[in-house]
Amino acid sequence: MASPDIDVRYVADLARLNLSDAEAATFQKQLSDILGYVAQLEKVDVSSVAAFSGPVVNNLRPDVLGESLPVEVALSNAPQQENNLIVVPKMIE
Amino acid sequence: MSALYTESVASLRRKLAAKEITAVDVADQLLARIEQADGKLNAYNFKPDAAKVRAAAQAADLSKPLGGVPIAIKDVINVQGDPCTCSSKILQGYTAPYDATVIKKLREAGAVLVGRTNMDEFAMGSSTENSSWGVTRNPWDTDRIPGGSSGGSAAVVGGHEAFAALGSDTGGSIRQPAALCGCVGLKPTYGRVSRYGLVAFASSLDQIGPFTKTVEDAALLMEVISGHDPKDNTSVNRPVPKYTDALKQDLRGMKLGVPKEYFISGIDPEVEAATKAAIEHFAKQGAEIVDISLPHTEYACAVYYIIAPAEASANLARFEGVRYGNRVKNPKDILDLYRSTREQGFGPEVKRRIILGTYVLSSGYYDAYYNRAQKVRQLIKRDFEQAFTKCDAILTPTSPTAAFKVGEKTSDPLQMYLADIFTIAVNLAGVCGISIPCGFTKSKLPIGLQIIGAQWGEENVLRAAHGYEQTTEWHKEVPQI
Amino acid sequence: MAEYEAVIGLEVHVQLKTNTKMFCSCKNEFGGAPNSHVCPVCLGMPGVLPTPNEEAIIKTILTGEMLECQIAPRCKFDRKNYFYPDMPKNYQISQYDEPLCANGAVTLNLLAFPKDVQNDPKVAFDKKIRLERIHLEEDVAKSFHYETASGIDFNRAGTPLMEIVSKADIATPEEAFAYLTALKQILIYGGVSDADMEKGQMRCDVNVSIRPKGQKEYGTKVEIKNLNSISAVRKSLHYEILRQTADVEAGVPIIQQTRRWDDGRGETFMMRTKEKAHDYRYFPDPDLLPLNTEEGLHQTAKSRLPELPAAKKSRLVAAYAVTEYQASVLASEVALANYFEKAAATAKNKSAVANFLLNDYFATGGDIENIPVNPEFFSELSNLVEEGKINTKQAKEVFPKMVAENKAPSVLVKELGLSQITDTAALEALCDQAIAANPRSVADFKAGKTNAVNALKGQVMKLSKGQANPQVVGDILLKKLSA
Ligand SMILES: [Mg+2]
Ligand SMILES: [Zn+2]
């Protein structure tokens, strides 16, 4: 954590985000600063601390049928559709 | 006589009940005020449709708790049949196919929904400058920012373009803009208000809350929007108190904690002075002031800027132009569809946080960043638990400075992030907090006081805030727009 | 030349049988009109939140119980991040470091193996294949591929899916076959899934590598996809083991890759090599609170534990006096075993009912899951034989009609004019006739060849047109010949 070594292009690719060269350069600098700042967490002794997590609550849904959307509403926001399917460029397996 | 649009919700309700005014009068006056003021503030992404609002006012059931009261909604909450842009280009063209739970509750309470307010894109920011709809201006000085991310909601209430508004608070996004715009903003306990229908920024931190002109109004709105929702697994099944009852008690006997860690270098002297004066005022009104310590405060910002972007990086993965929203024209292939749609659809702050969040979760870094941050978060939560064994509520400044100038901090994200230094820990610990007006700077910019309560401590927070408000005059000031 | 052995591990995804999806209340049903079982939640609309289906959690725990797993006291969900158009949120809600069920095993059995190896003495039929884990996740949408575009139907998106991961304990294609068959059997027993691979209710990814016998280190593993039946898994493994062995012997290194099985051509083809590992960025889903399985869920699952195949088999042997083999076959299909218990309920000879079912009924090629015959007819038929009202030969005449027409055997016996001649006077006459006509057999008998009586018995049966009671005929003949 001490020496932030973020590879902005690699990470942007994981996040499916194109970056211009200018953006990549700006982010490289800004994110290095931010990572430098958060490195202060190294000072905290967390050896006997459990990670934060929400309360344990069995807040479960009974297996009972509810309402679905009518097809035309479900697809009304789709940028491209055909035969009630949402269409995208051909996917490669 | 002051204009109708400056009234509080509670006072509107009284006048409506006494038939001094009609809901349509209220709607008309508000619509006129928006026409007059919003050109200067740019606080609404979608201004209310006059015909629709009048019809809704006409039909409103005045016997309901918010019958006939117009309420503005941050553009991050889904309202069926309406756009919900989150101030992002990527959601252009999206129409919500469902109502958020808070919207259902407002409808059931007879409220009239008016307009969608501006915000930082996907609630990421502290100035409302990161918006595809342009900057919202502070009603007290239009050269300045209103705070953020719920800057639009703060500006419409502070600028009397709405009687009340809903916002969302992930690291201070209700309290900080409320402070900067001179109104009341409450961030409820995590789990108190359903998040169903709120477009998620950081799921473990987000909470919807009210912007109002008075503390009583905040209590009124909380009674309507709170409660368990089977659609939100993180909402808690716990009865909703009658919050307005908490206002009946004055400040005598309340124990109020003042944490030394919140009076640090970097805090604006005028803000510090106003906060200290407010603390003295509480003491004069019979509250007992106790010194407390929240020792891990200094780490809150670092923890937040790991956890919030991490959660956001996953929450925002669904915006890629497949099922809704903007899709880039003629993508070469599916990868290009994703990459280019997201490149063109997201603004720089959103991209920055997605990259940061993706990085801290990525292979080899999870333990050093995310896991460690969650452990420090646990320590921050413990700090509050310990503090609340000694006091009923905690007093701090809301923001280290009053409203800054548009463009002043945009080139240095880290400086911008530090604007939330006093509000972030509240979200990390899952407790509640309110910001109320506690003074003005020499140049007439509002200053906010933050009152923090324990988990489910809203009644204490409201009581303290109301006790202060009823014995001071700050909240009565109206900005000239 | 070195001898090679295969190391095989299976990852099986099983669709759970529930009314609704994993995190929303849309219908969990395959085959509806495209995008007709969708809502804002399973479409990943902005602002929606998941709510976990209690029944899916119980069924996963039940599966863990049936497969001897340890059940986690706490259940939490994680987000698995990757972009793909069939995944609405571009992360899958799954379980990473705390699966609901850990360890466990699937015990193979003779009948789970392919028929052609069931007599092979080298096969270890009761091998235990250990499990790594079972976790619960949500399924993705179904996509259809056209020339330049793909279309997506989100009906399947968000339906509950169990992932069952075996250890690399499987050594042969036949064991893989038996593992899947035995696993499927148990899933059906528990009512957790119909587990039909052809319908995609059970989907299997195979990992296989080879290594010289005796070597400790694993070889480079190859993943095989597009396996749409249990026998395709077996065939693809045979092919892949041969292919890898040939490569290794020719000095061609195996590269880590994913291959696609082409069932028509009976070959695997390379789909992609694994240049870089996926980075799924798992983290706990902040929209879902961890839950306590010890509060009710585990107990509910346990209360639904069915009698499993091995226990059922032992009980059938003890309670119905059927053979071990009959019991195994009956227990291999829960529907068949249940049917048998009804069919044998009032039978005096329960093993005879098992014979009718497993020999005569199976020979008709009829449906085994839903046998279209009143089960009481089986008892009735075997009792008619037992009571000497008809003989076995006549019973064989009644049986196909009983099955085809779902008619009571007693009615059929009348319709067909079948009844056994037990009238001693009539039979004595026929015996005399046979003795007179076959002096040779009589002589043989007298000379000590007691078997010769059978030839005479045959003659009497022929003369009676098959209606004589063979038992009574035998007695009369012996009496007459010994006189
Ligand atoms: Mg899986
Ligand atoms: Zn659904």
Short mmCIF file of N, CA and C and ligand atoms in Angstrom, two decimals, chain C residues 13 80 92 94 135 137 163, ligand 1:
data_model
loop_
_atom_site.label_atom_id
_atom_site.label_comp_id
_atom_site.label_asym_id
_atom_site.label_seq_id
_atom_site.Cartn_x
_atom_site.Cartn_y
_atom_site.Cartn_z
N HIS C 13 -23.67 -27.00 -12.36
CA HIS C 13 -24.66 -25.99 -12.00
C HIS C 13 -26.04 -26.62 -12.08
N LYS C 80 -19.67 -11.11 -7.77
CA LYS C 80 -18.62 -11.57 -8.69
C LYS C 80 -18.71 -10.65 -9.91
N GLN C 92 -22.49 -10.91 -10.72
CA GLN C 92 -23.37 -12.01 -10.35
C GLN C 92 -23.38 -12.10 -8.83
N SER C 94 -23.25 -14.23 -5.88
CA SER C 94 -22.80 -15.60 -5.71
C SER C 94 -22.23 -15.72 -4.30
N HIS C 135 -22.43 -23.94 -3.49
CA HIS C 135 -22.89 -22.60 -3.17
C HIS C 135 -24.09 -22.21 -4.01
N GLU C 137 -26.18 -19.22 -6.14
CA GLU C 137 -25.98 -18.00 -6.91
C GLU C 137 -27.18 -17.78 -7.81
N GLU C 163 -24.19 -24.29 -7.39
CA GLU C 163 -22.96 -24.77 -8.03
C GLU C 163 -22.34 -25.82 -7.13
MG MG D 1 -21.04 -20.35 -10.88
#
